[in-house]
Tab-separated table of C-alpha atoms (C1' of nucleotides) and ligand atoms in Angstrom:
chain	number	residue	atom	x	y	z
Y	1	MET	CA	-0.390	0.177	-0.141
Y	2	SER	CA	1.141	3.480	-0.629
Y	3	SER	CA	2.048	5.683	1.991
Y	4	ALA	CA	-0.070	9.323	2.860
Y	5	GLU	CA	3.347	10.575	2.881
Y	6	GLN	CA	6.564	10.903	1.159
Y	7	THR	CA	9.646	12.004	0.028
Y	8	ARG	CA	10.089	13.635	-2.919
Y	9	ASP	CA	13.471	15.239	-4.925
Y	10	GLY	CA	13.725	16.435	-1.189
Y	11	VAL	CA	10.468	17.419	-0.946
Y	12	SER	CA	8.116	16.344	1.969
Y	13	LEU	CA	4.537	15.716	0.459
Y	14	THR	CA	1.799	15.096	3.063
Y	15	ASN	CA	-1.676	13.344	2.880
Y	16	LEU	CA	-1.496	12.265	0.098
Y	17	ASP	CA	-5.246	10.676	0.194
Y	18	GLN	CA	-7.012	13.170	1.319
Y	19	PRO	CA	-9.614	14.299	-2.084
Y	20	LEU	CA	-7.969	17.295	-3.723
Y	21	ALA	CA	-11.676	19.238	-3.384
Y	22	PRO	CA	-15.268	18.378	-3.447
Y	23	ASP	CA	-15.949	18.285	-6.966
Y	24	ALA	CA	-12.219	17.473	-8.137
Y	25	GLY	CA	-13.083	13.503	-8.576
Y	26	ALA	CA	-9.203	13.437	-7.529
Y	27	SER	CA	-6.796	13.377	-4.692
Y	28	LYS	CA	-3.894	15.223	-3.729
Y	29	ARG	CA	-1.851	12.261	-4.870
Y	30	ASP	CA	-3.720	12.636	-8.327
Y	31	LEU	CA	-1.868	16.184	-7.937
Y	32	VAL	CA	0.636	15.594	-6.785
Y	33	ASP	CA	1.608	12.539	-9.239
Y	34	TYR	CA	0.663	14.286	-12.425
Y	35	LEU	CA	3.532	17.339	-12.369
Y	36	ASP	CA	5.956	15.130	-11.442
Y	37	ALA	CA	4.930	13.568	-14.758
Y	38	VAL	CA	4.412	16.077	-16.918
Y	39	HIS	CA	7.036	18.773	-14.974
Y	40	GLY	CA	9.498	18.485	-18.360
Y	41	ARG	CA	6.756	20.091	-20.349
Y	42	LEU	CA	5.157	22.190	-17.554
Y	43	LEU	CA	8.189	23.956	-15.669
Y	44	PRO	CA	9.872	25.639	-19.589
Y	45	TRP	CA	6.607	27.869	-19.480
Y	46	LEU	CA	7.265	29.020	-15.328
Y	47	ARG	CA	11.364	29.229	-15.381
Y	48	GLY	CA	11.643	32.782	-14.988
Y	49	ARG	CA	8.417	34.005	-14.620
Y	50	PRO	CA	6.424	35.372	-11.532
Y	51	LEU	CA	3.793	33.263	-10.166
Y	52	SER	CA	0.429	33.356	-8.942
Y	53	VAL	CA	-1.080	29.758	-8.570
Y	54	VAL	CA	-4.258	29.110	-7.204
Y	55	ARG	CA	-4.304	26.850	-4.537
Y	56	VAL	CA	-7.232	24.543	-2.406
Y	57	LEU	CA	-7.378	23.854	0.995
Y	58	ARG	CA	-9.488	20.997	2.710
Y	59	GLY	CA	-12.746	22.773	3.062
Y	60	GLN	CA	-12.165	25.854	2.029
Y	61	ALA	CA	-12.840	28.047	-0.642
Y	62	PRO	CA	-9.828	28.064	-3.488
Y	63	PHE	CA	-7.545	31.390	-3.616
Y	64	MET	CA	-5.294	32.571	-5.992
Y	65	GLN	CA	-1.669	33.356	-4.803
Y	66	LYS	CA	0.687	35.731	-5.661
Y	67	ASN	CA	2.791	37.071	-2.638
Y	68	LEU	CA	5.258	34.017	-1.445
Y	69	PRO	CA	4.294	32.578	2.095
Y	70	LYS	CA	6.873	33.545	5.011
Y	71	TYR	CA	7.450	29.756	6.235
Y	72	THR	CA	8.988	29.748	1.976
Y	73	PRO	CA	11.909	27.927	2.178
Y	74	ASP	CA	14.714	29.723	0.833
Y	75	TRP	CA	15.658	27.771	-2.297
Y	76	VAL	CA	12.127	28.614	-3.880
Y	77	ARG	CA	13.758	30.757	-6.159
Y	78	ARG	CA	11.894	34.138	-6.320
Y	79	THR	CA	11.215	38.269	-7.529
Y	80	SER	CA	10.131	41.209	-4.933
Y	81	VAL	CA	7.928	43.149	-7.647
Y	82	TRP	CA	6.030	46.141	-6.440
Y	83	ALA	CA	2.752	46.193	-6.350
Y	84	GLU	CA	0.627	49.603	-7.463
Y	85	ALA	CA	-2.340	48.483	-5.982
Y	86	SER	CA	-1.181	47.304	-3.007
Y	87	HIS	CA	1.456	49.777	-2.268
Y	88	ARG	CA	3.745	46.991	-1.495
Y	89	ASP	CA	6.391	44.406	-1.657
Y	90	VAL	CA	4.701	41.436	-3.362
Y	91	SER	CA	7.342	38.540	-3.728
Y	92	TYR	CA	7.317	36.192	-6.594
Y	93	ALA	CA	7.751	32.153	-6.628
Y	94	LEU	CA	9.883	31.666	-9.809
Y	95	CYS	CA	9.373	27.908	-10.669
Y	96	ASP	CA	12.206	27.364	-11.918
Y	97	ASP	CA	12.868	23.031	-11.099
Y	98	ARG	CA	11.203	20.282	-10.242
Y	99	ARG	CA	11.433	20.963	-6.317
Y	100	THR	CA	9.745	24.162	-7.122
Y	101	LEU	CA	6.955	22.554	-8.512
Y	102	LEU	CA	6.692	19.919	-5.833
Y	103	TRP	CA	7.115	22.136	-3.270
Y	104	PHE	CA	3.999	23.888	-4.734
Y	105	ALA	CA	2.119	20.542	-4.936
Y	106	ASN	CA	1.893	19.742	-1.795
Y	107	GLN	CA	0.929	23.317	-1.079
Y	108	ARG	CA	-2.039	22.089	-2.941
Y	109	ALA	CA	-1.436	24.732	-5.517
Y	110	VAL	CA	-3.721	23.153	-8.599
Y	111	GLU	CA	-3.255	26.197	-11.417
Y	112	TYR	CA	-0.296	27.504	-12.431
Y	113	HIS	CA	-0.834	30.813	-13.806
Y	114	PRO	CA	3.125	32.835	-15.261
Y	115	THR	CA	2.985	36.278	-16.143
Y	116	LEU	CA	4.081	37.059	-19.896
Y	117	SER	CA	7.317	38.742	-19.559
Y	118	THR	CA	10.395	37.076	-18.164
Y	119	VAL	CA	12.025	38.363	-14.905
Y	120	ASP	CA	15.456	38.857	-16.954
Y	121	ARG	CA	13.353	40.676	-19.515
Y	122	PRO	CA	10.348	43.044	-17.665
Y	123	GLY	CA	8.746	44.653	-19.973
Y	124	HIS	CA	9.246	42.738	-23.291
Y	125	PRO	CA	6.379	39.659	-23.314
Y	126	THR	CA	7.383	36.514	-25.068
Y	127	ASP	CA	4.088	35.881	-26.781
Y	128	LEU	CA	0.656	38.283	-27.649
Y	129	VAL	CA	-2.264	36.255	-26.272
Y	130	LEU	CA	-5.605	36.550	-27.721
Y	131	ASP	CA	-8.280	34.517	-24.374
Y	132	LEU	CA	-11.334	33.763	-26.389
Y	133	ASP	CA	-14.374	33.082	-23.593
Y	134	PRO	CA	-17.599	31.644	-24.616
Y	135	PRO	CA	-20.811	32.557	-23.304
Y	136	GLU	CA	-21.968	30.856	-20.381
Y	137	GLY	CA	-23.197	27.713	-21.509
Y	138	ALA	CA	-21.961	27.886	-25.053
Y	139	ASP	CA	-20.550	25.198	-26.727
Y	140	PHE	CA	-17.124	24.862	-27.619
Y	141	GLY	CA	-18.004	24.704	-31.681
Y	142	VAL	CA	-18.173	28.465	-30.624
Y	143	ALA	CA	-15.255	28.346	-29.457
Y	144	VAL	CA	-13.331	27.057	-31.861
Y	145	ALA	CA	-15.176	29.352	-34.657
Y	146	ALA	CA	-13.613	32.095	-33.202
Y	147	ALA	CA	-10.551	31.207	-32.908
Y	148	ARG	CA	-10.204	30.780	-36.218
Y	149	LEU	CA	-11.024	34.173	-36.704
Y	150	VAL	CA	-8.173	35.065	-35.111
Y	151	ARG	CA	-5.895	32.626	-37.015
Y	152	GLN	CA	-7.881	34.377	-40.456
Y	153	ALA	CA	-6.718	38.073	-38.776
Y	154	LEU	CA	-2.929	37.000	-38.061
Y	155	ALA	CA	-2.538	36.069	-41.466
Y	156	ASP	CA	-4.340	38.497	-43.121
Y	157	VAL	CA	-1.292	40.945	-41.597
Y	158	GLY	CA	1.836	38.071	-41.559
Y	159	LEU	CA	1.735	36.963	-38.422
Y	160	ALA	CA	1.174	33.148	-37.389
Y	161	GLY	CA	-0.017	31.675	-33.907
Y	162	ALA	CA	-0.262	28.409	-32.303
Y	163	VAL	CA	-4.249	27.524	-29.663
Y	164	LYS	CA	-4.208	25.559	-26.758
Y	165	THR	CA	-7.215	25.470	-24.657
Y	166	SER	CA	-7.995	27.180	-21.245
Y	167	GLY	CA	-8.543	23.981	-19.832
Y	168	ALA	CA	-11.850	25.769	-19.016
Y	169	LYS	CA	-14.549	27.071	-21.701
Y	170	GLY	CA	-11.858	28.610	-23.997
Y	171	LEU	CA	-9.284	29.116	-26.089
Y	172	HIS	CA	-5.894	30.606	-25.779
Y	173	VAL	CA	-3.842	31.933	-29.296
Y	174	LEU	CA	-0.817	32.150	-28.499
Y	175	VAL	CA	1.708	34.504	-30.935
Y	176	PRO	CA	5.218	34.129	-30.363
Y	177	VAL	CA	7.000	37.978	-30.353
Y	178	ASP	CA	10.995	38.700	-30.496
Y	179	GLY	CA	12.758	40.396	-28.419
Y	180	ALA	CA	11.992	43.685	-29.398
Y	181	THR	CA	8.670	44.032	-28.744
Y	182	SER	CA	7.685	46.204	-25.266
Y	183	ALA	CA	4.576	45.139	-23.475
Y	184	GLU	CA	3.033	48.555	-25.105
Y	185	GLU	CA	3.588	47.327	-28.507
Y	186	ALA	CA	2.488	43.766	-27.829
Y	187	ALA	CA	-1.228	45.708	-26.122
Y	188	ALA	CA	-1.501	47.673	-28.875
Y	189	ALA	CA	-1.111	44.883	-31.310
Y	190	THR	CA	-2.905	42.542	-29.447
Y	191	ARG	CA	-6.560	45.239	-29.275
Y	192	ALA	CA	-5.924	46.164	-32.780
Y	193	LEU	CA	-5.306	42.007	-33.343
Y	194	ALA	CA	-9.459	41.403	-31.546
Y	195	VAL	CA	-10.631	43.985	-33.478
Y	196	ARG	CA	-9.490	42.608	-36.992
Y	197	ALA	CA	-10.504	39.152	-35.779
Y	198	GLU	CA	-14.240	40.701	-34.321
Y	199	ARG	CA	-14.580	42.188	-37.864
Y	200	LEU	CA	-14.374	39.426	-39.820
Y	201	ASP	CA	-18.133	37.797	-38.155
Y	202	PRO	CA	-19.575	40.671	-35.622
Y	203	ALA	CA	-22.385	38.024	-34.845
Y	204	LEU	CA	-19.650	35.505	-33.807
Y	205	ALA	CA	-17.379	37.364	-31.625
Y	206	THR	CA	-17.368	40.513	-29.522
Y	207	THR	CA	-14.743	42.770	-27.677
Y	208	ALA	CA	-16.752	43.683	-25.642
Y	209	PHE	CA	-15.752	43.875	-21.898
Y	210	ILE	CA	-19.059	44.596	-20.059
Y	211	ARG	CA	-20.387	41.275	-20.154
Y	212	GLU	CA	-23.944	42.270	-20.949
Y	213	ASP	CA	-22.704	43.900	-23.547
Y	214	ARG	CA	-21.623	40.512	-25.359
Y	215	GLY	CA	-25.313	38.822	-26.533
Y	216	GLY	CA	-24.292	35.268	-26.813
Y	217	ARG	CA	-21.155	36.319	-28.311
Y	218	VAL	CA	-17.398	34.505	-28.294
Y	219	PHE	CA	-15.620	37.587	-26.173
Y	220	VAL	CA	-12.318	38.047	-27.676
Y	221	ASP	CA	-10.355	39.525	-24.959
Y	222	SER	CA	-7.294	41.114	-25.495
Y	223	THR	CA	-6.315	42.099	-21.876
Y	224	ARG	CA	-4.159	39.363	-21.293
Y	225	ALA	CA	-0.788	41.770	-21.937
Y	226	GLY	CA	1.154	43.488	-19.379
Y	227	GLY	CA	1.292	42.505	-15.779
Y	228	ALA	CA	-1.139	39.877	-17.121
Y	229	SER	CA	-0.594	36.202	-16.225
Y	230	LEU	CA	-1.773	33.270	-18.323
Y	231	VAL	CA	-2.702	30.109	-17.018
Y	232	ALA	CA	0.640	27.440	-18.246
Y	233	ALA	CA	-0.044	25.087	-20.627
Y	234	PHE	CA	0.132	21.882	-19.036
Y	235	SER	CA	-1.250	23.158	-15.737
Y	236	PRO	CA	-4.449	21.720	-14.091
Y	237	ARG	CA	-7.876	23.612	-14.305
Y	238	LEU	CA	-9.604	23.011	-10.649
Y	239	ARG	CA	-12.969	22.096	-11.795
Y	240	PRO	CA	-14.512	18.760	-12.036
Y	241	GLY	CA	-11.888	16.177	-14.153
Y	242	LEU	CA	-8.940	18.417	-13.000
Y	243	PRO	CA	-8.792	19.591	-17.024
Y	244	VAL	CA	-5.697	20.355	-18.252
Y	245	SER	CA	-4.636	23.155	-20.623
Y	246	TYR	CA	-3.285	21.791	-23.760
Y	247	PRO	CA	-1.409	22.965	-27.147
Y	248	VAL	CA	-4.363	21.589	-29.863
Y	249	GLY	CA	-3.777	21.697	-33.801
Y	250	TRP	CA	-5.908	23.829	-35.670
Y	251	ASP	CA	-6.482	20.672	-37.190
Y	252	ASP	CA	-7.398	19.004	-35.273
Y	253	LEU	CA	-9.422	21.798	-33.651
Y	254	ASP	CA	-13.252	19.720	-34.263
Y	255	ALA	CA	-11.778	16.481	-33.402
Y	256	VAL	CA	-11.648	17.494	-29.533
Y	257	VAL	CA	-13.254	19.194	-26.345
Y	258	PRO	CA	-11.450	20.414	-22.967
Y	259	ALA	CA	-12.617	17.624	-20.948
Y	260	ASP	CA	-10.298	15.308	-23.666
Y	261	PHE	CA	-7.003	16.765	-21.251
Y	262	THR	CA	-7.198	15.923	-18.190
Y	263	VAL	CA	-4.090	14.846	-14.693
Y	264	ARG	CA	-5.379	11.301	-16.182
Y	265	THR	CA	-5.370	11.503	-19.652
Y	266	VAL	CA	-2.586	14.020	-20.330
Y	267	PRO	CA	0.247	12.093	-18.894
Y	268	ALA	CA	0.482	9.648	-21.849
Y	269	LEU	CA	-0.058	11.970	-24.557
Y	270	VAL	CA	3.044	13.429	-23.296
Y	271	ALA	CA	4.931	10.527	-22.452
Y	272	ASP	CA	7.081	10.116	-25.590
Y	273	ARG	CA	6.127	13.609	-27.294
Y	274	ASP	CA	6.252	17.362	-26.809
Y	275	PRO	CA	2.824	18.289	-28.230
Y	276	TRP	CA	3.799	21.689	-29.328
Y	277	ALA	CA	5.994	20.381	-31.157
Y	278	GLY	CA	5.339	21.941	-34.974
Y	279	LEU	CA	2.727	24.229	-34.019
Y	280	LEU	CA	4.559	27.075	-32.230
Y	281	PRO	CA	6.079	29.311	-35.085
Y	282	PRO	CA	9.685	31.059	-34.110
Y	283	PRO	CA	9.034	34.670	-32.454
Y	284	GLN	CA	8.062	36.961	-34.994
Y	285	PRO	CA	8.628	40.712	-35.041
Y	286	LEU	CA	5.253	43.001	-34.310
Y	287	PRO	CA	3.931	44.839	-37.973
Y	288	ALA	CA	4.610	48.427	-37.273
Y	289	ASP	CA	0.933	49.452	-39.056
Y	290	LEU	CA	-0.689	46.628	-36.961
Y	291	VAL	CA	0.832	48.414	-34.017
Y	292	GLU	CA	0.130	51.727	-34.821
Y	293	GLN	CA	-3.080	50.561	-35.446
Y	294	GLY	CA	-3.590	49.499	-32.050
Y	295	ARG	CA	-3.406	52.747	-30.716
Y	296	GLY	CA	-5.635	54.320	-32.042
Y	297	ILE	CA	-8.398	52.129	-30.386
Y	298	PRO	CA	-10.193	53.572	-27.540
Y	299	VAL	CA	-10.697	51.376	-24.338
Y	300	ALA	CA	-13.941	50.051	-24.143
Y	301	ARG	CA	-12.800	49.537	-19.930
Y	302	VAL	CA	-13.240	53.407	-19.118
Y	303	GLN	CA	-16.580	53.685	-19.986
Y	304	ALA	CA	-17.375	50.570	-18.786
Y	305	MET	CA	-15.902	52.363	-15.430
Y	306	HIS	CA	-18.152	55.416	-15.520
Y	307	GLU	CA	-21.779	53.533	-15.920
Y	308	GLY	CA	-20.171	51.334	-12.659
Y	309	ARG	CA	-19.675	54.118	-10.821
Y	310	ARG	CA	-22.897	56.049	-11.287
Y	311	ARG	CA	-24.655	52.657	-11.024
Y	312	ALA	CA	-22.837	52.743	-7.187
Y	313	ARG	CA	-24.083	55.593	-6.050
Y	314	ALA	CA	-27.380	54.888	-6.845
Y	315	ARG	CA	-27.295	52.099	-4.600
Y	316	ARG	CA	-25.873	54.072	-1.710
Y	317	ALA	CA	-28.199	56.550	-2.697
Y	318	ALA	CA	-30.913	54.222	-2.480
Y	319	GLN	CA	-29.692	52.889	1.390
Y	320	SER	CA	-29.182	55.249	3.387
Y	321	PRO	CA	-31.869	57.992	3.871
J	1	DG	C1'	-0.687	24.261	4.823
J	2	DT	C1'	1.631	26.453	8.214
J	3	DT	C1'	1.747	29.205	12.120
J	4	DA	C1'	0.342	31.747	16.107
J	5	DA	C1'	-3.209	32.265	19.776
J	6	DA	C1'	-6.019	30.724	22.526
J	7	DG	C1'	-8.399	27.391	25.586
P	1	DC	C1'	-0.876	19.882	24.674
P	2	DT	C1'	-4.392	20.690	21.311
P	3	DT	C1'	-8.030	23.266	19.320
P	4	DT	C1'	-8.932	27.449	16.474
P	5	DA	C1'	-7.916	31.743	13.726
P	6	DA	C1'	-5.777	34.210	10.922
P	7	DC	C1'	-3.887	34.357	6.019
P	8	DA	C1'	-3.250	33.645	1.362
P	9	DA	C1'	-3.976	38.861	-5.962
P	10	DC	C1'	-3.607	42.287	-8.897
P	11	DG	C1'	-3.418	44.969	-13.745
P	12	DC	C1'	-5.904	47.692	-16.281
P	13	DT	C1'	-7.986	52.474	-17.267
P	14	DG	C1'	-9.732	57.398	-15.357
P	15	DC	C1'	-12.183	59.798	-12.658
A	1	DG	C1'	-9.588	53.940	-4.658
A	2	DC	C1'	-13.116	52.099	-7.255
A	3	DA	C1'	-16.106	49.974	-10.990
A	4	DG	C1'	-15.645	46.048	-13.800
A	5	DC	C1'	-13.455	41.713	-15.719
A	6	DG	C1'	-10.322	37.717	-15.343
Q	1	LIG	MN1	-10.291	32.461	-21.186
Q	2	LIG	MN1	-10.670	36.475	-20.591
DNA sequence: GTTAAAG
DNA sequence: CTTTAACAACGCTGC
DNA sequence: GCAGCG
């Protein structure tokens, strides 16, 4: 019988037989074994990038963790980043090796969300991301159709991308960009590409930031840029069955659903080959006119803020006599 | 999961 | 000594 | 510091 405790790569693993979460359908051991099985594929996406994780402790609500706990072992590499929002330094982990990944696994860290730039080159993202979020209850097929719009928009400006499932209901289109690309340029180009995709089929895709305004269309989310993080390929998601964010070839999109890729199925898929092989284009320079177009696109969030602010004020006025 | 305070 | 509680997010944008 | 969203 396997013990509920063990040491692996010098890391103590505890309570391995406990269920991970009520609906996860997996134990803590399942999580640890999965992460260890795929560490060779996952670590390249985590290495050198400030990391956020989603943890779930027994009987508690899941939470996102950015700042490392005080008790973190000193061999976990980290980087301190000033957070404007909370006016403090946040100590982000850099998950560079198997030992650190196993430590996070024992911490019940299920989801791994690295930033788009590495600590060596802050302000220079390695990829553009077009995040496709289908509306509530929609078929996965609409996300696939929206991804094809993005692919066409990319092709129209001479760019190429690769696609992965988010692990939840949508897709992520990744566009590797060269080292000359700044965060500002990346954000602008992403905005331009999102609008171009929307224009290719406005009945299917929308760039509306406010959910109410999306009208059952797929949200082409261009806000995964700048200081944002993105769930890594091969990271599990905290949902029933522990699905995994997983690369899919453009030609295979019609043949898969996100639930095909879980902590149970993925280890066998990656054992003898890299699923990214032949899918990820090399880093590309951004066309200057695309960046310029993006700079001219107004940010929808501003309008949203004004209206929300008014609503909140009205709410307060109605409550206090 | 871990630590520190309370019982 | 054992139980319980507290803790664990931020970027984006403009007002 | 906040709305809205991820
Ligand atoms: Mn998404
Ligand atoms: Mn999104």
